[in-house]
XYZ file of C-alpha atoms in Angstrom:
210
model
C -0.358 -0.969 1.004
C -3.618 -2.741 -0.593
C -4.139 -3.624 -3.959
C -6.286 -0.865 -5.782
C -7.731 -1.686 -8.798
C -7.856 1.886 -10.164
C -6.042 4.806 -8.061
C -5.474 8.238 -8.917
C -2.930 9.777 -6.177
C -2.799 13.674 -5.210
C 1.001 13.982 -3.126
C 1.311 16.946 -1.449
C 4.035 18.422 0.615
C 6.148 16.141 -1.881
C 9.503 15.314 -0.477
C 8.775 11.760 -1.969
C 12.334 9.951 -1.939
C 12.802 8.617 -5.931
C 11.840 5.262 -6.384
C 9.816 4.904 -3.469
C 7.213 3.778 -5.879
C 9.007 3.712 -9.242
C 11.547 1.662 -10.293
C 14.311 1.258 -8.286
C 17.314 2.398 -11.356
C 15.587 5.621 -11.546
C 17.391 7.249 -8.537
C 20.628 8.831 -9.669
C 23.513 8.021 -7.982
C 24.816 10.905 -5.633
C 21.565 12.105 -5.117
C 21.609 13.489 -1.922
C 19.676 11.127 0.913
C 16.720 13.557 3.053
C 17.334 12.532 6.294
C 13.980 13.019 7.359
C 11.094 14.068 5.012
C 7.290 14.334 5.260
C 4.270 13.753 2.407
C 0.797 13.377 2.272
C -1.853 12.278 0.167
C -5.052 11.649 -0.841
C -6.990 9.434 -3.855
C -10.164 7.635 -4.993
C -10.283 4.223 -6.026
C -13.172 2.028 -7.566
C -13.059 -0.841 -5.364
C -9.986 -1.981 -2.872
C -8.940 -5.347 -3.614
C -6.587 -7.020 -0.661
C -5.147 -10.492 -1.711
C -7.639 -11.583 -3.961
C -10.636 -10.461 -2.071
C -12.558 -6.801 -1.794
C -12.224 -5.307 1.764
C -14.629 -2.268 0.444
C -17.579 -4.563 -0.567
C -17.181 -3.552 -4.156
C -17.337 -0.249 -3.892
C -15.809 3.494 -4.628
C -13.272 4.954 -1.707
C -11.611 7.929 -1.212
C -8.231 8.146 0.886
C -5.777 10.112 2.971
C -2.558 9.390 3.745
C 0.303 10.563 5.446
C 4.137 9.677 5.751
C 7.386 9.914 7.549
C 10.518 8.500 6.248
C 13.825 8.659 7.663
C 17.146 8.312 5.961
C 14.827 7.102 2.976
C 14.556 4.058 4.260
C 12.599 3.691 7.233
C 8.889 4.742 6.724
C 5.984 5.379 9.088
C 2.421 5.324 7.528
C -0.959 6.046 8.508
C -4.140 5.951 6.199
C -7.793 6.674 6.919
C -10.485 5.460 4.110
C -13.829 6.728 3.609
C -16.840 4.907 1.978
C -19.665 7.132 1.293
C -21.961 4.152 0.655
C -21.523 3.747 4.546
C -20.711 7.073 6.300
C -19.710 10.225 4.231
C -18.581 11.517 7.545
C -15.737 9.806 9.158
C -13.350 7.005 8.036
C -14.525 3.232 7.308
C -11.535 1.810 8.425
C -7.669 2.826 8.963
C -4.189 1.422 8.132
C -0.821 1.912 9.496
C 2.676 1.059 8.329
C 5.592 0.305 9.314
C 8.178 -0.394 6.361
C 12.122 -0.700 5.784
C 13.438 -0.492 2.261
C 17.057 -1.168 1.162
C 18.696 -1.028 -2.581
C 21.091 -3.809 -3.204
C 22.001 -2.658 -6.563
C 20.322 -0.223 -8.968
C 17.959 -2.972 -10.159
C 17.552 -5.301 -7.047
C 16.590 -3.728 -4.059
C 14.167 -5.409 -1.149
C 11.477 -4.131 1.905
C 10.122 -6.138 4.847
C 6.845 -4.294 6.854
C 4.337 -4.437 8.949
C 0.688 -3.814 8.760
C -2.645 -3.440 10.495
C -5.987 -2.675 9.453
C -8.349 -1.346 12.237
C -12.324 -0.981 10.764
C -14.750 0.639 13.302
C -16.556 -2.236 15.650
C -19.856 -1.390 13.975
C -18.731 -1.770 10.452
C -16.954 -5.610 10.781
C -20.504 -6.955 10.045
C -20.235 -5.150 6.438
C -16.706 -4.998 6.264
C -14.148 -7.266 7.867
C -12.524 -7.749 11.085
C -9.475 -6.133 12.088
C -5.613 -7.860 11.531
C -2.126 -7.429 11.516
C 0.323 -9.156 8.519
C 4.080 -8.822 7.720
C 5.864 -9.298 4.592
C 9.354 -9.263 2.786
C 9.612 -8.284 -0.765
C 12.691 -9.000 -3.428
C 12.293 -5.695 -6.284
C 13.516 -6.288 -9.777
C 13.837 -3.356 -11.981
C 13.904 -4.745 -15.751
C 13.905 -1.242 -16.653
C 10.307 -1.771 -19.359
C 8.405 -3.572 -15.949
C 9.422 -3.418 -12.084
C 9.005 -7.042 -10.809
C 7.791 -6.978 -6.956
C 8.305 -10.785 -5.530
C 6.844 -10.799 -1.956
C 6.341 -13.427 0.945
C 3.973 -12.830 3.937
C 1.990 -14.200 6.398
C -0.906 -12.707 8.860
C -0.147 -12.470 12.304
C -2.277 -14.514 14.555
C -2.073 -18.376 15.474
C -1.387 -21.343 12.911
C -1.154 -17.890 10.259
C -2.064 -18.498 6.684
C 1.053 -17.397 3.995
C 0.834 -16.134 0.581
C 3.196 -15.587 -2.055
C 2.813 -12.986 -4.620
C 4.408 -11.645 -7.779
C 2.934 -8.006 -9.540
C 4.296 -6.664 -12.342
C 3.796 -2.853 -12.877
C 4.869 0.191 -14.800
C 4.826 3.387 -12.733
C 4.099 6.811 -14.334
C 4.196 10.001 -12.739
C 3.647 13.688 -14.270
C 5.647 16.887 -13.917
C 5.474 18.352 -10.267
C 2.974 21.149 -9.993
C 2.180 23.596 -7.141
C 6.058 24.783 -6.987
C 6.619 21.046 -7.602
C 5.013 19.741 -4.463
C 2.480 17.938 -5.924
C 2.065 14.969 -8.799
C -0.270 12.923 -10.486
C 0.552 9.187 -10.330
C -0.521 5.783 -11.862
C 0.766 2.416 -11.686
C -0.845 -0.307 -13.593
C -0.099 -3.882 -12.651
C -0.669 -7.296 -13.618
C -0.661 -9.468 -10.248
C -0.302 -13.085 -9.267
C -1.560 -14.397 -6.187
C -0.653 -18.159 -4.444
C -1.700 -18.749 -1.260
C -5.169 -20.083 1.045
C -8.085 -17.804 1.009
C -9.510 -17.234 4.271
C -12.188 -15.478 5.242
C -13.435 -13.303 8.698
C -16.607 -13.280 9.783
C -17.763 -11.423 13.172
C -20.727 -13.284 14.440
C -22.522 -12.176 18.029
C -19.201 -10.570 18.663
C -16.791 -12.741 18.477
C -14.757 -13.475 14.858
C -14.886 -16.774 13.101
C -11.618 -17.687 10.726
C -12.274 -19.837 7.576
C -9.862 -21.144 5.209
């Protein structure tokens, strides 16, 4: 998912597997594994930061998202964001997920994905052009922080890679609504070593700097 500098998540229909986004030592062992479950979800943010760079031009966003996992392990995901600065009507630009997660032990545990961003054809001139990226992340649960060590690269030719190493702290309240919905925040400190590129779209076609 993107960086957000300030998020405020709504989950409903909450069958969220523990430690999907908190630290990996807070599922209990034995707990039983859903083997398939469903959540959605939906949030405002003040500006979306991606890598280093904003890919909503500095401003506000609201979000939906949606979610299959199966066995707790293999997730499907599919976002849709909406800038009103743009069009209060439909979505700015979409994501979709594909992700596998895997606990080694109760504080190591590690991921691999893969991405895409689609933005509407007559937003790239404001926005950004659409692309794909994978990744594979190493999680370290030192019980105070959760450590998130990831390696990826975009897909297209000669791709540029990035390394990257957040820190965060995830908090969650009591489940509401019959406990199918939460409030959630993760702060984060991030570090980010890599190329900066940029994507322009000019008369159609998309120019790649680095």
């Amino acid at each position: 998912m993107p960086i957000n500098r300030f998020q405020i998540s709504l989950l409903i229909l909450l069958f969220l597997p523990v430690g999907s986004f908190a630290q990996s030592d807070t599922a209990a062992t034995g707990t039983k594994v859903e083997k398939q479950a469903l959540f959605a979800g939906t949030g405002y943010g003040s500006n979306m930061i991606y890598l280093g760079s904003t890919i909503s031009q500095n401003q506000p966003y609201l979000y939906g998202a949606a979610v299959y996992s199966l066995f707790e392990k293999i997730y499907i995901s599919g976002s849709a964001f909406y800038l009103s600065n743009i069009n209060n009507h439909s979505p700015a630009f979409y994501s979709a997920a594909l992700t596998f997660n895997q606990d080694i032990f109760k504080w190591l545990d590690i991921s691999a994905g893969a991405y895409r961003y689609m933005v509407k054809p007559e937003h790239t001139d404001t926005l950004f052009g659409s692309f794909n990226y994978a990744d594979v992340t190493m999680g370290i649960d030192w019980k105070l922080i959760y450590t998130e060590v990831s390696y990826g690269a975009f897909v297209m030719n000669d791709p540029p890679a990035y390394l990257q190493i957040k820190n965060s702290r995830y908090f969650e309240t009591p489940g509401f609504f019959h406990k199918k919905a939460s409030l959630s925040f993760q702060p984060y400190v991030n570090l980010l070593c890599g190329t900066l590129g940029t994507t322009q779209i000019f008369e159609g076609s998309e120019i790649i700097t680095t």
